[in-house]
Amino acid sequence: KAGVTQTPRYLIKTRGQQVTLSCSPISGHRSVSWYQQTPGQGLQFLFEYFSETQRNKGNFPGRFSGRQFSNSRSEMNVSTLELGDSALYLCASSWKQGGPGYTFGSGTRLTVV
Amino acid sequence: ELKVEQNPLFLSMQEGKNYTIYCNYSTTSDRLYWYRQDPGKSLESLFVLLSNGAVKQEGRLMASLDTKARLSTLHITAAVHDLSATYFCAVDISDGTASKLTFGTGTRLQVTL
């Protein structure tokens, strides 16, 4: 059974650019959540999508956005990148909202220079 | 706002010793997760605790949940080097309509010979 797939694994971008990260959930899972992990702030919730609708959003600026497609794959976009956006971005899938149980992907490590 | 506190933040222990990691949280929840993270890697699910009094064991690790005390513990028995990693607890305050995990700060465990 395939796990949660995130692409790309690594990314280097320049300040001011934008970036799009992709997450394919486990087959049959319809909920996808995104988290940002940094050494200073730890793991923080970004947003959650279910049935192509954003159901919950964390305390991040509007530069962070996302969407979910009909096949449950999700993308997140960060515009006007800042140095502080350098982080490991993790997505998690579960078969329904509220879990229980969330399976995390391998993450995308974004470096902003 | 939900706060999740883990202690200790760093734990150096000798092989063969026992120790407990504590996870306190500030609001009512009956869903708590423990994850393991190796350096540069994603989060590996260890335990899903879904009710008061839940206790789960896997190998040298045992997790428990006391929802009344808002406390979960991760007990390590006879530690081995392979357990060296960072351990996170995460509290789930989903109400069935939206998912959101709030993570603790993590406990970095180092098992030495």
Coordinates of N, CA and C in Angstrom, one line a residue:
Chain A
K1 N 0.9 -1.2 0.0 CA 0.0 0.0 0.0 C 0.9 1.2 0.0
A2 N 0.7 2.1 -1.0 CA 1.6 3.3 -1.1 C 1.2 4.2 0.1
G3 N 2.3 4.9 0.5 CA 2.1 5.9 1.6 C 1.8 7.2 1.1
V4 N 2.0 8.2 1.9 CA 1.7 9.6 1.5 C 3.0 10.1 0.7
T5 N 2.8 10.6 -0.5 CA 3.9 11.0 -1.3 C 3.9 12.5 -1.5
Q6 N 5.1 13.1 -1.1 CA 5.3 14.5 -1.3 C 6.4 14.8 -2.3
T7 N 6.1 15.8 -3.1 CA 7.1 16.2 -4.1 C 7.2 17.7 -4.2
P8 N 8.3 18.3 -4.5 CA 9.6 17.6 -4.5 C 10.1 17.3 -3.1
R9 N 11.2 16.6 -2.9 CA 11.8 16.3 -1.6 C 12.6 17.5 -1.1
Y10 N 13.3 18.2 -2.1 CA 14.1 19.3 -1.7 C 13.9 20.4 -2.7
L11 N 14.0 21.6 -2.2 CA 13.7 22.8 -3.1 C 14.5 24.0 -2.6
I12 N 15.2 24.7 -3.5 CA 15.9 25.9 -3.1 C 15.3 27.0 -3.9
K13 N 14.8 28.1 -3.2 CA 14.2 29.2 -3.9 C 14.8 30.5 -3.4
T14 N 14.6 31.5 -4.2 CA 15.1 32.9 -3.8 C 14.0 33.7 -3.2
R15 N 14.4 34.6 -2.3 CA 13.4 35.5 -1.7 C 12.6 36.1 -2.7
G16 N 11.3 36.3 -2.5 CA 10.4 36.9 -3.4 C 9.8 36.0 -4.4
Q17 N 10.3 34.8 -4.6 CA 9.7 33.9 -5.5 C 8.5 33.2 -4.9
Q18 N 7.9 32.4 -5.7 CA 6.8 31.6 -5.1 C 7.1 30.1 -5.3
V19 N 6.4 29.2 -4.6 CA 6.7 27.8 -4.7 C 5.4 27.0 -4.5
T20 N 5.3 25.9 -5.2 CA 4.2 25.0 -5.0 C 4.7 23.6 -4.6
L21 N 4.1 23.1 -3.6 CA 4.4 21.8 -3.1 C 3.2 20.9 -3.3
S22 N 3.5 19.6 -3.5 CA 2.4 18.6 -3.8 C 2.4 17.5 -2.8
C23 N 1.2 17.0 -2.6 CA 1.0 15.9 -1.6 C -0.1 15.0 -2.2
S24 N 0.3 13.7 -2.3 CA -0.7 12.7 -2.7 C -1.0 11.8 -1.5
P25 N -2.2 11.8 -1.1 CA -2.5 11.0 0.1 C -2.6 9.5 -0.2
I26 N -2.7 8.7 0.9 CA -2.9 7.3 0.8 C -4.2 7.1 0.0
S27 N -4.3 6.1 -0.8 CA -5.5 5.8 -1.6 C -6.6 5.6 -0.6
G28 N -7.7 6.3 -0.9 CA -8.9 6.2 -0.1 C -9.0 7.3 1.0
H29 N -7.9 7.9 1.3 CA -7.9 9.0 2.3 C -8.3 10.3 1.7
R30 N -9.2 11.0 2.3 CA -9.8 12.2 1.7 C -9.4 13.4 2.4
S31 N -8.8 13.3 3.6 CA -8.4 14.5 4.3 C -6.9 14.7 4.2
V32 N -6.5 15.9 3.9 CA -5.0 16.2 3.8 C -4.8 17.4 4.7
S33 N -3.8 17.3 5.5 CA -3.4 18.4 6.4 C -1.9 18.8 6.1
W34 N -1.6 20.0 6.3 CA -0.2 20.5 6.0 C 0.3 21.1 7.3
Y35 N 1.6 20.8 7.6 CA 2.3 21.3 8.7 C 3.7 21.9 8.3
Q36 N 4.1 22.9 9.0 CA 5.4 23.5 8.8 C 6.3 23.1 10.1
Q37 N 7.5 22.7 9.8 CA 8.4 22.4 10.9 C 9.7 23.2 10.8
T38 N 9.9 24.0 11.8 CA 11.2 24.8 11.9 C 11.8 24.6 13.2
P39 N 13.1 24.8 13.3 CA 13.8 24.6 14.6 C 13.3 25.6 15.7
G40 N 12.9 26.8 15.3 CA 12.4 27.7 16.3 C 11.0 27.6 16.7
Q41 N 10.1 27.3 15.8 CA 8.7 27.2 16.1 C 8.1 25.8 16.2
G42 N 8.9 24.8 15.9 CA 8.5 23.4 16.0 C 7.5 23.1 14.9
L43 N 6.6 22.2 15.2 CA 5.6 21.8 14.2 C 4.3 22.6 14.3
Q44 N 3.9 23.3 13.3 CA 2.8 24.1 13.3 C 1.8 23.8 12.2
F45 N 0.5 23.8 12.5 CA -0.5 23.4 11.6 C -0.7 24.6 10.6
L46 N -0.8 24.2 9.3 CA -1.1 25.2 8.3 C -2.5 25.2 7.9
F47 N -3.0 24.1 7.3 CA -4.4 24.0 6.9 C -4.7 22.6 6.6
E48 N -6.1 22.3 6.5 CA -6.6 21.0 6.2 C -7.6 21.1 5.1
Y49 N -7.6 20.1 4.3 CA -8.6 20.1 3.2 C -9.3 18.7 3.2
F50 N -10.6 18.8 2.9 CA -11.4 17.6 2.8 C -12.4 17.9 1.8
S51 N -12.6 16.9 0.9 CA -13.5 17.1 -0.2 C -13.4 18.4 -1.0
E52 N -12.1 18.7 -1.3 CA -11.8 19.9 -2.0 C -12.1 21.2 -1.3
T53 N -12.4 21.2 -0.1 CA -12.7 22.4 0.7 C -11.7 22.6 1.9
Q54 N -11.3 23.8 2.1 CA -10.4 24.0 3.2 C -11.3 24.1 4.5
R55 N -11.0 23.2 5.4 CA -11.9 23.0 6.6 C -11.3 23.7 7.8
N56 N -10.0 23.9 7.8 CA -9.4 24.5 9.0 C -8.1 25.2 8.5
K57 N -7.7 26.3 9.2 CA -6.6 27.0 8.9 C -5.8 27.5 10.1
G58 N -4.5 27.4 10.0 CA -3.7 27.8 11.2 C -3.3 29.3 11.0
N59 N -2.5 29.8 12.0 CA -2.2 31.2 12.0 C -1.0 31.5 11.1
F60 N -1.2 31.5 9.9 CA -0.2 31.8 8.9 C -0.7 32.9 8.0
P61 N 0.2 33.7 7.5 CA -0.2 34.8 6.6 C -0.8 34.3 5.3
G62 N -1.5 35.2 4.6 CA -2.2 34.9 3.4 C -1.3 34.4 2.3
R63 N 0.0 34.6 2.4 CA 0.9 34.1 1.4 C 0.9 32.6 1.3
F64 N 0.4 32.0 2.3 CA 0.3 30.5 2.4 C -1.1 30.1 1.9
S65 N -1.2 29.4 0.9 CA -2.5 28.9 0.4 C -2.4 27.5 0.0
G66 N -3.5 26.9 -0.3 CA -3.5 25.5 -0.7 C -4.8 25.2 -1.5
R67 N -4.8 24.0 -2.0 CA -6.1 23.5 -2.6 C -6.0 22.0 -2.6
Q68 N -7.2 21.5 -2.9 CA -7.3 20.0 -3.0 C -8.1 19.7 -4.3
F69 N -7.6 18.7 -4.9 CA -8.3 18.3 -6.2 C -9.3 17.1 -5.9
S70 N -10.0 16.8 -7.0 CA -11.1 15.8 -6.8 C -10.5 14.4 -6.5
N71 N -9.3 14.2 -6.8 CA -8.6 12.9 -6.5 C -8.0 12.9 -5.1
S72 N -8.2 13.9 -4.4 CA -7.7 14.2 -3.0 C -6.3 14.7 -2.9
R73 N -5.6 14.7 -4.0 CA -4.2 15.3 -4.0 C -4.3 16.7 -3.7
S74 N -3.3 17.2 -3.0 CA -3.3 18.6 -2.5 C -2.1 19.3 -2.9
E75 N -2.2 20.6 -3.0 CA -1.0 21.4 -3.3 C -1.0 22.6 -2.3
M76 N 0.1 23.0 -1.8 CA 0.2 24.2 -1.1 C 1.2 25.2 -1.8
N77 N 0.8 26.4 -1.7 CA 1.6 27.5 -2.4 C 2.0 28.5 -1.4
V78 N 3.3 28.9 -1.6 CA 3.8 30.0 -0.8 C 4.2 31.1 -1.7
S79 N 3.7 32.3 -1.6 CA 4.1 33.4 -2.5 C 5.0 34.3 -1.8
T80 N 5.7 35.1 -2.6 CA 6.6 36.1 -2.0 C 7.5 35.5 -0.9
L81 N 8.2 34.5 -1.2 CA 9.0 33.8 -0.2 C 9.9 34.7 0.7
E82 N 9.9 34.4 1.9 CA 10.8 35.1 2.9 C 11.8 34.0 3.4
L83 N 12.9 34.5 4.0 CA 13.9 33.6 4.5 C 13.3 32.7 5.6
G84 N 12.4 33.3 6.4 CA 11.8 32.6 7.5 C 10.9 31.4 7.0
D85 N 10.6 31.4 5.7 CA 9.8 30.3 5.2 C 10.6 29.0 5.0
S86 N 11.9 29.1 5.2 CA 12.7 27.9 5.1 C 12.3 26.9 6.2
A87 N 11.9 25.7 5.8 CA 11.3 24.8 6.7 C 11.2 23.4 6.1
L88 N 10.8 22.4 6.9 CA 10.3 21.1 6.4 C 8.8 21.2 6.4
Y89 N 8.2 21.0 5.2 CA 6.8 21.0 5.1 C 6.3 19.6 5.0
L90 N 5.4 19.3 5.9 CA 4.9 17.9 6.0 C 3.4 17.9 5.7
C91 N 3.0 16.9 4.9 CA 1.6 16.7 4.8 C 1.2 15.4 5.4
A92 N -0.1 15.3 5.9 CA -0.6 14.2 6.6 C -1.9 13.8 6.0
S93 N -2.2 12.6 5.8 CA -3.5 12.2 5.3 C -4.2 11.3 6.3
S94 N -5.5 11.4 6.3 CA -6.4 10.5 7.0 C -7.6 10.2 6.2
W95 N -8.3 9.1 6.6 CA -9.4 8.7 5.7 C -10.6 9.6 5.8
K96 N -10.7 10.3 7.0 CA -11.8 11.2 7.1 C -11.3 12.4 8.0
Q97 N -12.1 13.4 8.1 CA -11.8 14.5 9.0 C -11.8 14.0 10.4
G98 N -10.8 14.5 11.1 CA -10.7 14.2 12.5 C -10.1 12.8 12.8
G99 N -9.5 12.2 11.7 CA -8.8 11.0 11.9 C -9.7 9.8 12.3
P100 N -9.5 9.0 13.2 CA -8.3 9.0 14.0 C -7.1 8.5 13.2
G101 N -6.0 9.0 13.5 CA -4.8 8.5 12.8 C -4.4 9.3 11.6
Y102 N -3.2 9.8 11.6 CA -2.7 10.6 10.5 C -1.4 10.0 10.1
T103 N -1.3 9.8 8.8 CA 0.0 9.3 8.2 C 0.7 10.4 7.5
F104 N 2.0 10.6 7.9 CA 2.7 11.7 7.3 C 3.6 11.3 6.1
G105 N 3.7 12.2 5.2 CA 4.6 12.0 4.1 C 6.1 12.3 4.5
S106 N 7.0 12.1 3.6 CA 8.4 12.3 3.8 C 8.8 13.8 3.9
G107 N 7.9 14.6 3.5 CA 8.2 16.1 3.6 C 8.9 16.7 2.4
T108 N 8.8 18.0 2.3 CA 9.5 18.8 1.3 C 10.4 19.8 2.1
R109 N 11.7 19.7 1.9 CA 12.6 20.6 2.6 C 12.8 21.8 1.7
L110 N 12.3 23.0 2.1 CA 12.4 24.2 1.4 C 13.4 25.1 2.0
T111 N 14.3 25.5 1.2 CA 15.4 26.5 1.6 C 15.2 27.8 0.8
V112 N 15.1 28.9 1.5 CA 14.9 30.2 0.8 C 16.2 30.9 1.0
V113 N 16.8 31.4 -0.1 CA 18.1 32.1 0.0 C 18.0 33.5 -0.5
Chain B
E1 N -6.3 29.0 23.7 CA -5.5 28.3 22.8 C -4.8 27.1 23.4
L2 N -4.9 26.0 22.7 CA -4.3 24.8 23.3 C -2.8 24.9 23.4
K3 N -2.3 24.5 24.5 CA -0.8 24.4 24.7 C -0.5 23.0 25.1
V4 N 0.6 22.5 24.4 CA 1.0 21.1 24.7 C 2.5 21.2 25.1
E5 N 2.8 20.7 26.3 CA 4.1 20.8 26.9 C 4.7 19.4 27.0
Q6 N 5.9 19.3 26.6 CA 6.6 18.0 26.8 C 7.8 18.2 27.7
N7 N 8.1 17.3 28.5 CA 9.3 17.3 29.2 C 9.8 15.9 29.5
P8 N 11.1 15.8 29.5 CA 12.1 16.8 29.3 C 12.3 17.1 27.8
L9 N 13.0 18.2 27.5 CA 13.2 18.5 26.1 C 14.4 17.7 25.5
F10 N 15.3 17.3 26.4 CA 16.4 16.5 26.0 C 16.6 15.5 27.0
L11 N 16.9 14.3 26.6 CA 17.1 13.1 27.5 C 18.2 12.3 27.0
S12 N 19.3 12.2 27.9 CA 20.4 11.3 27.6 C 20.3 10.2 28.6
M13 N 20.2 9.0 28.1 CA 20.1 7.9 29.0 C 21.0 6.7 28.5
Q14 N 21.4 5.9 29.5 CA 22.2 4.8 29.1 C 21.4 3.6 28.7
E15 N 22.0 2.8 27.8 CA 21.3 1.6 27.4 C 20.9 0.8 28.6
G16 N 19.7 0.2 28.6 CA 19.3 -0.7 29.7 C 18.5 0.0 30.7
K17 N 18.5 1.4 30.7 CA 17.8 2.1 31.7 C 16.3 2.4 31.3
N18 N 15.5 2.8 32.3 CA 14.1 3.1 32.0 C 13.9 4.6 32.2
Y19 N 13.0 5.1 31.5 CA 12.6 6.5 31.6 C 11.3 6.8 31.1
T20 N 10.7 8.0 31.5 CA 9.4 8.4 31.0 C 9.4 9.8 30.5
I21 N 8.8 10.0 29.4 CA 8.6 11.3 28.8 C 7.1 11.7 29.1
Y22 N 6.9 13.0 29.5 CA 5.6 13.5 29.9 C 5.1 14.5 28.8
C23 N 3.8 14.4 28.6 CA 3.1 15.3 27.7 C 1.9 15.9 28.4
N24 N 1.9 17.1 28.7 CA 0.8 17.8 29.3 C 0.1 18.7 28.3
Y25 N -1.2 18.8 28.4 CA -2.0 19.6 27.5 C -3.0 20.4 28.2
S26 N -3.4 21.5 27.6 CA -4.2 22.5 28.4 C -5.7 22.5 28.2
T27 N -6.2 21.7 27.2 CA -7.7 21.7 27.0 C -8.2 20.2 26.8
T28 N -9.4 20.1 27.0 CA -10.0 18.7 26.9 C -9.8 18.1 25.6
S29 N -9.3 16.9 25.6 CA -9.2 16.1 24.4 C -9.0 14.6 24.7
D30 N -9.6 13.8 23.9 CA -9.5 12.4 24.2 C -8.8 11.7 23.0
R31 N -8.0 12.5 22.3 CA -7.2 11.9 21.2 C -5.8 12.4 21.3
L32 N -4.9 11.5 21.4 CA -3.5 11.9 21.5 C -2.6 10.9 20.8
Y33 N -1.6 11.5 20.1 CA -0.7 10.7 19.3 C 0.7 10.8 19.7
W34 N 1.5 9.8 19.5 CA 2.9 9.9 19.7 C 3.6 9.5 18.4
Y35 N 4.6 10.4 18.1 CA 5.3 10.2 16.8 C 6.8 10.2 17.1
R36 N 7.5 9.5 16.3 CA 9.0 9.5 16.3 C 9.5 10.1 15.1
Q37 N 10.6 10.9 15.3 CA 11.2 11.5 14.1 C 12.7 11.3 14.2
D38 N 13.3 10.7 13.2 CA 14.7 10.6 13.0 C 15.2 11.9 12.3
P39 N 16.5 12.2 12.5 CA 17.0 13.5 11.9 C 16.8 13.5 10.4
G40 N 16.2 14.6 10.0 CA 16.0 14.9 8.6 C 14.9 14.0 8.0
K41 N 14.2 13.3 8.8 CA 13.1 12.4 8.3 C 11.7 12.9 8.7
S42 N 10.7 12.2 8.3 CA 9.4 12.5 8.6 C 8.9 12.0 9.9
L43 N 7.7 12.1 10.2 CA 7.1 11.6 11.5 C 6.6 10.2 11.3
E44 N 7.0 9.3 12.2 CA 6.5 7.9 12.2 C 5.6 7.8 13.3
S45 N 4.4 7.3 13.0 CA 3.4 7.1 14.0 C 3.7 5.9 14.9
L46 N 3.7 6.2 16.2 CA 4.0 5.2 17.2 C 2.7 4.7 17.9
F47 N 1.9 5.6 18.5 CA 0.7 5.2 19.2 C -0.4 6.2 18.9
V48 N -1.6 5.6 18.9 CA -2.9 6.4 18.8 C -3.7 6.1 20.0
L49 N -3.9 7.1 20.9 CA -4.6 6.9 22.2 C -5.9 7.7 22.0
L50 N -7.0 6.9 22.2 CA -8.3 7.5 21.8 C -9.3 7.6 23.0
S51 N -8.9 7.2 24.2 CA -9.8 7.3 25.3 C -9.1 7.4 26.6
N52 N -9.8 7.8 27.6 CA -9.2 7.9 28.9 C -8.8 6.6 29.4
G53 N -7.6 6.5 29.9 CA -7.1 5.2 30.4 C -6.5 4.3 29.4
A54 N -6.4 4.8 28.2 CA -5.8 4.0 27.1 C -4.4 3.7 27.4
V55 N -3.9 2.5 27.2 CA -2.6 2.1 27.3 C -2.2 1.2 26.1
K56 N -1.1 1.6 25.5 CA -0.6 0.8 24.3 C 0.9 0.5 24.5
Q57 N 1.3 -0.6 24.0 CA 2.7 -1.0 24.1 C 3.2 -1.6 22.8
E58 N 4.4 -1.2 22.5 CA 5.0 -1.8 21.3 C 6.5 -1.9 21.6
G59 N 6.9 -3.1 21.8 CA 8.4 -3.3 22.1 C 8.7 -2.7 23.4
R60 N 9.7 -1.8 23.4 CA 10.2 -1.2 24.6 C 9.5 0.1 25.0
L61 N 8.5 0.4 24.2 CA 7.7 1.7 24.4 C 6.3 1.4 24.9
M62 N 5.9 2.2 25.8 CA 4.5 2.1 26.3 C 3.9 3.5 26.5
A63 N 2.7 3.7 26.0 CA 2.1 5.0 26.1 C 0.8 4.9 26.8
S64 N 0.5 5.9 27.6 CA -0.8 5.9 28.3 C -1.4 7.3 28.2
L65 N -2.7 7.4 28.5 CA -3.4 8.6 28.4 C -4.4 8.8 29.6
D66 N -4.3 9.9 30.3 CA -5.2 10.2 31.4 C -5.8 11.6 31.0
T67 N -7.0 11.5 30.5 CA -7.7 12.7 30.0 C -8.1 13.6 31.1
K68 N -8.3 13.1 32.3 CA -8.8 13.9 33.4 C -7.6 14.8 33.8
A69 N -6.4 14.2 33.9 CA -5.2 15.0 34.3 C -4.6 15.7 33.1
R70 N -5.2 15.4 31.9 CA -4.6 16.0 30.6 C -3.1 15.7 30.5
L71 N -2.8 14.4 30.6 CA -1.5 14.0 30.7 C -1.3 12.7 29.9
S72 N -0.3 12.6 29.1 CA 0.1 11.4 28.5 C 1.6 11.1 28.8
T73 N 1.9 9.8 28.9 CA 3.3 9.4 29.2 C 3.7 8.4 28.1
L74 N 5.0 8.5 27.9 CA 5.7 7.6 27.0 C 6.8 7.0 27.8
H75 N 6.7 5.7 28.1 CA 7.6 5.0 29.0 C 8.6 4.2 28.1
I76 N 9.8 4.3 28.4 CA 10.8 3.6 27.7 C 11.4 2.5 28.7
T77 N 11.4 1.3 28.3 CA 11.9 0.2 29.1 C 13.2 -0.3 28.5
A78 N 14.3 -0.4 29.3 CA 15.5 -1.0 28.9 C 16.0 -0.4 27.6
A79 N 16.3 0.8 27.6 CA 16.5 1.6 26.3 C 17.7 0.9 25.5
V80 N 17.6 1.0 24.2 CA 18.6 0.6 23.3 C 18.9 1.7 22.4
H81 N 20.1 1.7 21.8 CA 20.6 2.8 20.9 C 19.6 3.1 19.8
D82 N 19.0 2.1 19.3 CA 18.1 2.3 18.1 C 16.9 3.2 18.5
L83 N 16.6 3.4 19.8 CA 15.5 4.3 20.2 C 15.9 5.8 20.1
S84 N 17.2 6.1 19.9 CA 17.6 7.5 19.8 C 16.9 8.2 18.6
A85 N 16.2 9.2 19.0 CA 15.3 10.0 18.0 C 14.7 11.1 18.8
T86 N 13.9 11.9 18.1 CA 13.0 12.9 18.7 C 11.6 12.4 18.8
Y87 N 11.0 12.5 19.9 CA 9.6 12.0 20.1 C 8.7 13.2 20.4
F88 N 7.6 13.2 19.6 CA 6.6 14.2 19.7 C 5.3 13.6 20.2
C89 N 4.6 14.3 21.1 CA 3.2 14.0 21.3 C 2.4 15.1 20.6
A90 N 1.2 14.7 20.2 CA 0.3 15.6 19.4 C -1.1 15.4 19.9
V91 N -1.8 16.5 20.2 CA -3.1 16.5 20.7 C -4.1 16.8 19.6
D92 N -5.1 16.1 19.5 CA -6.1 16.3 18.4 C -7.3 16.8 19.0
I93 N -7.7 18.0 18.6 CA -8.9 18.6 19.1 C -10.0 18.7 18.0
S94 N -9.8 17.8 17.0 CA -10.8 17.7 16.0 C -12.2 17.4 16.6
D95 N -13.2 18.0 16.0 CA -14.6 17.7 16.4 C -15.4 17.0 15.4
G96 N -14.6 16.4 14.5 CA -15.3 15.6 13.4 C -15.6 16.4 12.2
T97 N -15.4 17.7 12.3 CA -15.6 18.6 11.1 C -14.3 19.2 10.6
A98 N -13.3 19.2 11.4 CA -12.0 19.7 11.0 C -10.9 19.1 11.8
S99 N -9.8 18.9 11.1 CA -8.7 18.2 11.8 C -7.6 19.2 12.1
K100 N -7.0 19.0 13.3 CA -5.8 19.9 13.6 C -5.1 19.2 14.7
L101 N -3.8 19.0 14.5 CA -2.9 18.4 15.5 C -2.1 19.6 16.1
T102 N -2.0 19.6 17.4 CA -1.1 20.6 18.1 C 0.0 19.8 18.7
F103 N 1.2 20.0 18.3 CA 2.3 19.2 18.7 C 3.0 19.8 20.0
G104 N 3.6 18.9 20.7 CA 4.5 19.3 21.8 C 5.8 19.7 21.2
T105 N 6.7 20.2 22.0 CA 8.0 20.7 21.6 C 9.0 19.6 21.2
G106 N 8.6 18.4 21.5 CA 9.5 17.3 21.2 C 10.5 17.0 22.3
T107 N 10.9 15.7 22.4 CA 11.9 15.3 23.4 C 13.0 14.6 22.6
R108 N 14.1 15.1 22.6 CA 15.2 14.5 21.9 C 15.9 13.5 22.8
L109 N 15.8 12.2 22.4 CA 16.3 11.1 23.2 C 17.6 10.6 22.6
Q110 N 18.6 10.6 23.5 CA 19.9 10.0 23.1 C 20.2 8.9 24.0
V111 N 20.4 7.7 23.4 CA 20.7 6.5 24.2 C 22.2 6.2 24.0
T112 N 22.9 6.2 25.1 CA 24.3 5.9 25.0 C 24.7 4.6 25.5
L113 N 25.8 4.1 25.1 CA 26.3 2.8 25.5 C 26.8 2.8 27.0

